[in-house]
Tab-separated table of N, CA, C and O in Angstrom:
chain	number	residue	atom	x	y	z
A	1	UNK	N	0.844	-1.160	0.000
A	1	UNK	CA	0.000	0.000	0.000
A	1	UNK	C	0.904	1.242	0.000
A	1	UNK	O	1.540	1.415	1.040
A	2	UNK	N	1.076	2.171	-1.027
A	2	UNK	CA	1.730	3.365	-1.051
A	2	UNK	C	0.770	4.313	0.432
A	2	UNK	O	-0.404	4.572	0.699
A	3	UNK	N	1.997	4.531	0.994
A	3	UNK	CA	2.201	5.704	2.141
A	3	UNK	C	2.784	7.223	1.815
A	3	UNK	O	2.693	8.167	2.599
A	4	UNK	N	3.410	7.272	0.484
A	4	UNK	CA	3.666	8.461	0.239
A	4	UNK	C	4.301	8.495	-0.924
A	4	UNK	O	4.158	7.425	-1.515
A	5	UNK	N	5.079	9.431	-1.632
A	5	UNK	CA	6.311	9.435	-2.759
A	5	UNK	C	7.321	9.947	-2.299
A	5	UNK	O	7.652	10.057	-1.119
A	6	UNK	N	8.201	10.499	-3.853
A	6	UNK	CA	9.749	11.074	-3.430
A	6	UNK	C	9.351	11.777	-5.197
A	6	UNK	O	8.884	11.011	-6.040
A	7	UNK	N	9.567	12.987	-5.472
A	7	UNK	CA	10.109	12.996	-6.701
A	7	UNK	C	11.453	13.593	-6.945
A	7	UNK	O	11.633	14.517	-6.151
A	8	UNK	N	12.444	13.413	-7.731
A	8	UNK	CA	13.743	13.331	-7.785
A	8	UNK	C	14.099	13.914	-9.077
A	8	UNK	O	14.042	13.164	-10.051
A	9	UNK	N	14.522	15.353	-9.279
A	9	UNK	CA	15.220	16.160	-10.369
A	9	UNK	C	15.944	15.366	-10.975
A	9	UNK	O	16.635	15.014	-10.018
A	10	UNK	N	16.453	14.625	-12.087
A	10	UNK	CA	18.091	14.525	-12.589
A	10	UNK	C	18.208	15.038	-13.927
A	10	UNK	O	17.296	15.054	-14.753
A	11	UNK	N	19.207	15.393	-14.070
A	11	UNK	CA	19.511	16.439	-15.014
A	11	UNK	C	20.698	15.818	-16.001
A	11	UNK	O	21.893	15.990	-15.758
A	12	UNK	N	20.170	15.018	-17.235
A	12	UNK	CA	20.840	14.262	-17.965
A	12	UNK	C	22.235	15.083	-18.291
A	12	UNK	O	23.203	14.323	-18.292
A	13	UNK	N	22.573	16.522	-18.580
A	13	UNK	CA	23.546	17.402	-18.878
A	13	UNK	C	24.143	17.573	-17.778
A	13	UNK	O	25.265	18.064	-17.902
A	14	UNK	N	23.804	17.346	-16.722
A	14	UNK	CA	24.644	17.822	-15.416
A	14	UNK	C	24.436	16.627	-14.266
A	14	UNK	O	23.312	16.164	-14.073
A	15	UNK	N	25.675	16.132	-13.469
A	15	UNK	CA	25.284	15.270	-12.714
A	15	UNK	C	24.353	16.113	-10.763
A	15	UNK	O	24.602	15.942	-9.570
A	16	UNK	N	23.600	16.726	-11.336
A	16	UNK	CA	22.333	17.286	-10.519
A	16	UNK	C	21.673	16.758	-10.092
A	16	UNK	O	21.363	15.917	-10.936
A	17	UNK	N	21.071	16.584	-9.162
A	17	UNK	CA	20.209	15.548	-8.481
A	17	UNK	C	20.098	16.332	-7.063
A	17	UNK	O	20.842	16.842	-6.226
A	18	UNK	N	18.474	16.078	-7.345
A	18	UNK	CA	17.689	17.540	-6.659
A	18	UNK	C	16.012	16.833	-6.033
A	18	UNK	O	15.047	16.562	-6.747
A	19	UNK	N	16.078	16.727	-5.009
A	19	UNK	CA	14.755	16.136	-4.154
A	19	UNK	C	13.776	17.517	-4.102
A	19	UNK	O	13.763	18.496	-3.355
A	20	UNK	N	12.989	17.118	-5.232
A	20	UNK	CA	11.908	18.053	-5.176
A	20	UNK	C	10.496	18.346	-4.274
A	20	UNK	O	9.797	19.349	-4.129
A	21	UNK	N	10.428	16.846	-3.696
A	21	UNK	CA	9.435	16.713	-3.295
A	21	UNK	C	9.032	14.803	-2.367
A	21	UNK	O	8.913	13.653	-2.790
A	22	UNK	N	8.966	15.405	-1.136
A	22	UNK	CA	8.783	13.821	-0.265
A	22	UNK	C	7.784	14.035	0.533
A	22	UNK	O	7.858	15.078	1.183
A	23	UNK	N	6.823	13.345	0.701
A	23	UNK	CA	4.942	13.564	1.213
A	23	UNK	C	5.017	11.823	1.430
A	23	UNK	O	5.435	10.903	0.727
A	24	UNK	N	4.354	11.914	2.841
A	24	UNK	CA	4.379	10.645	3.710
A	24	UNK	C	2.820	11.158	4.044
A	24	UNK	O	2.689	12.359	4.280
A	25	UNK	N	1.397	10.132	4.080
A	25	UNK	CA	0.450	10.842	4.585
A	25	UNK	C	0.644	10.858	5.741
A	25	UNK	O	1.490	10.144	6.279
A	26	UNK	N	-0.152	11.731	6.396
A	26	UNK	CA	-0.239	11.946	7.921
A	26	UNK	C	-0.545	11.047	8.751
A	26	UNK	O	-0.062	11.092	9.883
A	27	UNK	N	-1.521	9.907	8.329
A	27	UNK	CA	-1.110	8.693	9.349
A	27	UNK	C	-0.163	7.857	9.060
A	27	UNK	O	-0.139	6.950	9.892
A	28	UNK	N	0.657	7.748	8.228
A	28	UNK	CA	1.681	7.071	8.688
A	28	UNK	C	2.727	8.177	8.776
A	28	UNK	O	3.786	7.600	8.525
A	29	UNK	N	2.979	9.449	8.998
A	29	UNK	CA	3.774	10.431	9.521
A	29	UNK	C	4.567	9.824	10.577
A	29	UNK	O	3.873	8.866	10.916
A	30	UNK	N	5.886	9.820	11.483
A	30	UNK	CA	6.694	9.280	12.710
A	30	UNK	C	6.129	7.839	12.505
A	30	UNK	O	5.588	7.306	13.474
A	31	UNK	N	6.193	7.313	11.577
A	31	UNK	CA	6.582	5.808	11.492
A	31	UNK	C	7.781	4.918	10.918
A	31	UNK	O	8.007	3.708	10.966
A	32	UNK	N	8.578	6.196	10.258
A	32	UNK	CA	9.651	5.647	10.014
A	32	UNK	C	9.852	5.952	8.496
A	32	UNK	O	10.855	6.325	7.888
A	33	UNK	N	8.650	5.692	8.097
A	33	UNK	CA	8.364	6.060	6.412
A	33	UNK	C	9.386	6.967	5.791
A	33	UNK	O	9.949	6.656	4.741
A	34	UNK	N	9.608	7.988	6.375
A	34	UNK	CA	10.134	9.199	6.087
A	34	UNK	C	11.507	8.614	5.915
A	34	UNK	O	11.981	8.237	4.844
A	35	UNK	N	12.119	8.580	7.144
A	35	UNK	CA	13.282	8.336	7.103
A	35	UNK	C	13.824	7.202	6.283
A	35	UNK	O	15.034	7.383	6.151
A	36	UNK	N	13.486	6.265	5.764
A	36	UNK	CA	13.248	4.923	4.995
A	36	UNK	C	13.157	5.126	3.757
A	36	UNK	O	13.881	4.565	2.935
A	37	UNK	N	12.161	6.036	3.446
A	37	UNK	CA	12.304	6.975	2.050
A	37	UNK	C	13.746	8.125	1.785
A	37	UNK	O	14.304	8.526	0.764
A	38	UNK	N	13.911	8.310	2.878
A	38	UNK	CA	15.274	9.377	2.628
A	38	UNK	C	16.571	8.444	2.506
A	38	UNK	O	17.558	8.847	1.889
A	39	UNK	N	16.534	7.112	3.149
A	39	UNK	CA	17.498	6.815	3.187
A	39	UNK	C	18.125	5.916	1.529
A	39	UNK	O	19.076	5.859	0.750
A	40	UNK	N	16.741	5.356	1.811
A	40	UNK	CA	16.734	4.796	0.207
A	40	UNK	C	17.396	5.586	-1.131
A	40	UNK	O	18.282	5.302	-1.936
A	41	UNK	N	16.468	6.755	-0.928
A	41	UNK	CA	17.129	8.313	-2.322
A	41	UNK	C	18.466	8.188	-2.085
A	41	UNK	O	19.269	7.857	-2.957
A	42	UNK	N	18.816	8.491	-0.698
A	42	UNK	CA	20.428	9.193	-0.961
A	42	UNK	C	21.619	8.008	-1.280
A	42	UNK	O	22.705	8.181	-1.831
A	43	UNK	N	20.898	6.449	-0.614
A	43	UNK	CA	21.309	5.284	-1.887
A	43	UNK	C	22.053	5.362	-3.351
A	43	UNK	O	23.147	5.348	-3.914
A	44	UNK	N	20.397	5.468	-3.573
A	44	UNK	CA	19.981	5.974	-5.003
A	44	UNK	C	20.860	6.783	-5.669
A	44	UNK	O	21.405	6.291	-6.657
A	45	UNK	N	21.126	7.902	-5.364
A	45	UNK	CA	21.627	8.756	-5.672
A	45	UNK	C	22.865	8.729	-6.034
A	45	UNK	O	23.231	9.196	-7.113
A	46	UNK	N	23.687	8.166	-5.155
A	46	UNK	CA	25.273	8.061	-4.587
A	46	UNK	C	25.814	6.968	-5.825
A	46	UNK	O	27.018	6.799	-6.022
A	47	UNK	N	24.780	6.276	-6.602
A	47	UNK	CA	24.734	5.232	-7.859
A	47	UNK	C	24.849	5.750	-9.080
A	47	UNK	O	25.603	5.282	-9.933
A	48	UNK	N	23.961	6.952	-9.278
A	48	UNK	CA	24.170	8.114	-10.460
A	48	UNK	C	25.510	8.775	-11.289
A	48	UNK	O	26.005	9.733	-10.694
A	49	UNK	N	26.021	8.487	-12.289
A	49	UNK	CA	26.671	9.186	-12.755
A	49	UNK	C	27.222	10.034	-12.514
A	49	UNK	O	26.723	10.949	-13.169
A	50	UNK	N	28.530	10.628	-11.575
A	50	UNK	CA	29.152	11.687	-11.368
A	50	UNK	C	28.317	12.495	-10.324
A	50	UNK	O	28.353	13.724	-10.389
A	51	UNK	N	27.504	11.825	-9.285
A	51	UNK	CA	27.185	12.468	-8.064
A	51	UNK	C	27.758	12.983	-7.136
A	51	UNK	O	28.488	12.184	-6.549
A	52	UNK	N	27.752	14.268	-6.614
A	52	UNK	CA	29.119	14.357	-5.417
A	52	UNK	C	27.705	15.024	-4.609
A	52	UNK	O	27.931	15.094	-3.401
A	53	UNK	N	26.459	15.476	-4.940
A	53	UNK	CA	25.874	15.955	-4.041
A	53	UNK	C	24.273	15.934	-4.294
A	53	UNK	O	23.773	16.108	-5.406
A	54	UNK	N	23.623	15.723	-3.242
A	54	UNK	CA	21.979	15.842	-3.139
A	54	UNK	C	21.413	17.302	-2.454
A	54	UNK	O	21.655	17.897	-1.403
A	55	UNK	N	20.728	17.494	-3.363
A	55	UNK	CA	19.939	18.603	-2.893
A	55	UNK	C	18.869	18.940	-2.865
A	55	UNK	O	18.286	18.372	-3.790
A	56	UNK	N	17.811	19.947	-1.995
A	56	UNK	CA	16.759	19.833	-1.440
A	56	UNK	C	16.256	21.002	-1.274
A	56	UNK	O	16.988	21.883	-1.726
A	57	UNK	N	15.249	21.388	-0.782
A	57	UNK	CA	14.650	23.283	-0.226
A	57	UNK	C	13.561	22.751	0.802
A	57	UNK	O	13.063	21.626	0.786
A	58	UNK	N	13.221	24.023	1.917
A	58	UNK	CA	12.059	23.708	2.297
A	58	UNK	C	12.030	24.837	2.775
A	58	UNK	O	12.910	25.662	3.020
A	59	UNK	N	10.249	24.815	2.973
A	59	UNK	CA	9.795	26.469	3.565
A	59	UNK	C	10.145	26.319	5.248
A	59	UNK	O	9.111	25.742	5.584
A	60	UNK	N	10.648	26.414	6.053
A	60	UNK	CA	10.529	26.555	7.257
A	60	UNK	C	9.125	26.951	7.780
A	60	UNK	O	8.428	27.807	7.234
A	61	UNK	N	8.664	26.045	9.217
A	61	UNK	CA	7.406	25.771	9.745
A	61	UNK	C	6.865	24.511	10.108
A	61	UNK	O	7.219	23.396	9.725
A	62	UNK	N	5.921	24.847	10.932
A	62	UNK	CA	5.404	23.475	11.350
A	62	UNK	C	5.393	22.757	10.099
A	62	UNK	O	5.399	23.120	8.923
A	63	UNK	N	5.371	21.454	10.772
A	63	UNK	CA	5.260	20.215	9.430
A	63	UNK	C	6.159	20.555	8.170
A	63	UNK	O	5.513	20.520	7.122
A	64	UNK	N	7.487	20.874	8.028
A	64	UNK	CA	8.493	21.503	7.012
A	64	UNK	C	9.172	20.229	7.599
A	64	UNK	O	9.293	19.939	8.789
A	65	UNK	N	9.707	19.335	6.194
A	65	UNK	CA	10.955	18.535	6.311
A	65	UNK	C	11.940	18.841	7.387
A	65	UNK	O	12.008	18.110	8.374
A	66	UNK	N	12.882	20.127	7.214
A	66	UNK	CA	13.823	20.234	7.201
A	66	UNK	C	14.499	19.717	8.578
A	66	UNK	O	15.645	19.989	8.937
A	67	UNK	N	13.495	18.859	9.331
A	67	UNK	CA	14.695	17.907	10.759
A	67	UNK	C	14.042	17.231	10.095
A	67	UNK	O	13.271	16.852	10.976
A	68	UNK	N	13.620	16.625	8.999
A	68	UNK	CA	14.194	15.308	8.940
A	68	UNK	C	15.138	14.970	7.885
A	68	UNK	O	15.408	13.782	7.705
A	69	UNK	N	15.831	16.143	6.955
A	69	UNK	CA	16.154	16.208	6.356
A	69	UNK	C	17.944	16.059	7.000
A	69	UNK	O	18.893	15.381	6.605
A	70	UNK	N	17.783	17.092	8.198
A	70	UNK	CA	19.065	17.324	8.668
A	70	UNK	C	19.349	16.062	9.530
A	70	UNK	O	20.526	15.724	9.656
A	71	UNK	N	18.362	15.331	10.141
A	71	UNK	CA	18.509	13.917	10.836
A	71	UNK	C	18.959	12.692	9.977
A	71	UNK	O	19.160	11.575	10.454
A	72	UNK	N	19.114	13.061	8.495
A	72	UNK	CA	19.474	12.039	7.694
A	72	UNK	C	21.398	12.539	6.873
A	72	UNK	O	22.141	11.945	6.091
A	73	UNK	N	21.490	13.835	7.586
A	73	UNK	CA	22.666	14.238	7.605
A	73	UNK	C	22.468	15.710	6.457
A	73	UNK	O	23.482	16.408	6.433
A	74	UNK	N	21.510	16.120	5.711
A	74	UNK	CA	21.804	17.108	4.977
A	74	UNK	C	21.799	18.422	5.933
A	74	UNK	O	21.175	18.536	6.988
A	75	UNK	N	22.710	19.466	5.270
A	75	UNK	CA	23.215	20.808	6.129
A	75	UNK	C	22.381	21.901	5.238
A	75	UNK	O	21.731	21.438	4.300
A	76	UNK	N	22.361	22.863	5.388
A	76	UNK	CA	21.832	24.065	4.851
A	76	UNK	C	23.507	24.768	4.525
A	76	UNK	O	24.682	24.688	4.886
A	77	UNK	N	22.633	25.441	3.626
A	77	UNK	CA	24.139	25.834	2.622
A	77	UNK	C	23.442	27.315	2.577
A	77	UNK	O	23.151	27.614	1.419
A	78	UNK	N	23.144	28.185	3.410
A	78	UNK	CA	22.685	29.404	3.392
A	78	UNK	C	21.889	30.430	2.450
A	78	UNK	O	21.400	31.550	2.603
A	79	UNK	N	22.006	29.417	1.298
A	79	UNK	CA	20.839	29.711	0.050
A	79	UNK	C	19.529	29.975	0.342
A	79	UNK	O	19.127	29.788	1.491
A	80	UNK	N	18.690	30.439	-0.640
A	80	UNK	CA	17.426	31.166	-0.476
A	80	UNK	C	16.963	30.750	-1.666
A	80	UNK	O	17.526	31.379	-2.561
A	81	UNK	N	16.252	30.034	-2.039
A	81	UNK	CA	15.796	29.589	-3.704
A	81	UNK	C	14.030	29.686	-3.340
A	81	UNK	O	13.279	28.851	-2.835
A	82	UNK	N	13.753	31.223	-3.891
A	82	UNK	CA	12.244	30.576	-4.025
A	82	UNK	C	11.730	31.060	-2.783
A	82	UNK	O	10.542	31.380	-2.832
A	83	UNK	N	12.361	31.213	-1.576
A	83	UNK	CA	11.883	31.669	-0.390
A	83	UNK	C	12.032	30.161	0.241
A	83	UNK	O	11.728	30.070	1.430
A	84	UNK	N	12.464	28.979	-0.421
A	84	UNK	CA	12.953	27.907	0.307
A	84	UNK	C	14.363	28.121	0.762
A	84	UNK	O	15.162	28.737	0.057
A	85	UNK	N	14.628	27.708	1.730
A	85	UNK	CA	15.993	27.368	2.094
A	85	UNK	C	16.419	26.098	1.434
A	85	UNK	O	15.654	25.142	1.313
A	86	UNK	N	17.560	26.103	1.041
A	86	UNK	CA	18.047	25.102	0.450
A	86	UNK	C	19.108	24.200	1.352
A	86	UNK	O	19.785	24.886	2.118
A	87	UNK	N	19.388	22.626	1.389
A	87	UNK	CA	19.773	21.773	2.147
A	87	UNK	C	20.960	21.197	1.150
A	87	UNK	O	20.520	21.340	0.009
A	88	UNK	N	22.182	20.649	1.098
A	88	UNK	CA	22.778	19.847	0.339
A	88	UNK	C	23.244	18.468	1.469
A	88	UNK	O	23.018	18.517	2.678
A	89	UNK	N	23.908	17.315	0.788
A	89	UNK	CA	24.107	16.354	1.950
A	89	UNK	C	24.973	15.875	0.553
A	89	UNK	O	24.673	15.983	-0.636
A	90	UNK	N	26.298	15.241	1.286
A	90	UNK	CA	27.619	15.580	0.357
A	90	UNK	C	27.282	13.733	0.167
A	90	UNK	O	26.921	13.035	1.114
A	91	UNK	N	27.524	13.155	-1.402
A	91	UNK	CA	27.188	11.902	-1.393
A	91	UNK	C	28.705	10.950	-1.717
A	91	UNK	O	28.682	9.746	-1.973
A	92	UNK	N	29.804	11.678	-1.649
A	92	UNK	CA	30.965	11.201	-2.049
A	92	UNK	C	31.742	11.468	-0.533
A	92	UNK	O	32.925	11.164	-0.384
């Protein structure tokens, strides 16, 4: 039974790879889902063609990724994209 997605930028011209978007529904929210899904991507990722980095945004606020983003090791890189803050997590 799907509990949520992931959708995942890659950018055939550039080895880019960019987490656009991760939605867990709310009952299965703190079940692990999340983190299970994050851990899987940055897997994923680290497999890609000339990856050295994953990247991410989020609006700051209740219910905003961004601890669980940083609990899976990504940092904020002081960027502003969009009025998101942007996250990278180094895959090399």
């Amino acid at each position: 039974m799907p509990v949520g997605f992931l959708m995942l930028e890659l950018n055939p011209q550039k080895p880019e790879y960019f987490l656009w978007r991760l939605m867990v529904d709310a009952k299965y929210q703190g079940t692990g889902f999340g983190n299970r899904a994050m851990d899987l991507l940055i897997a994923h990722a680290k497999t890609r063609p000339g990856a050295v980095e994953l990247l991410t945004s989020y609006v700051p606020g209740e219910g905003s990724p961004g601890l669980l983003c940083r609990k899976v090791g990504f940092v904020e890189t002081g960027e502003v994209l969009d009025g998101e803050r942007v996250m990278r997590i180094k895959l090399v």
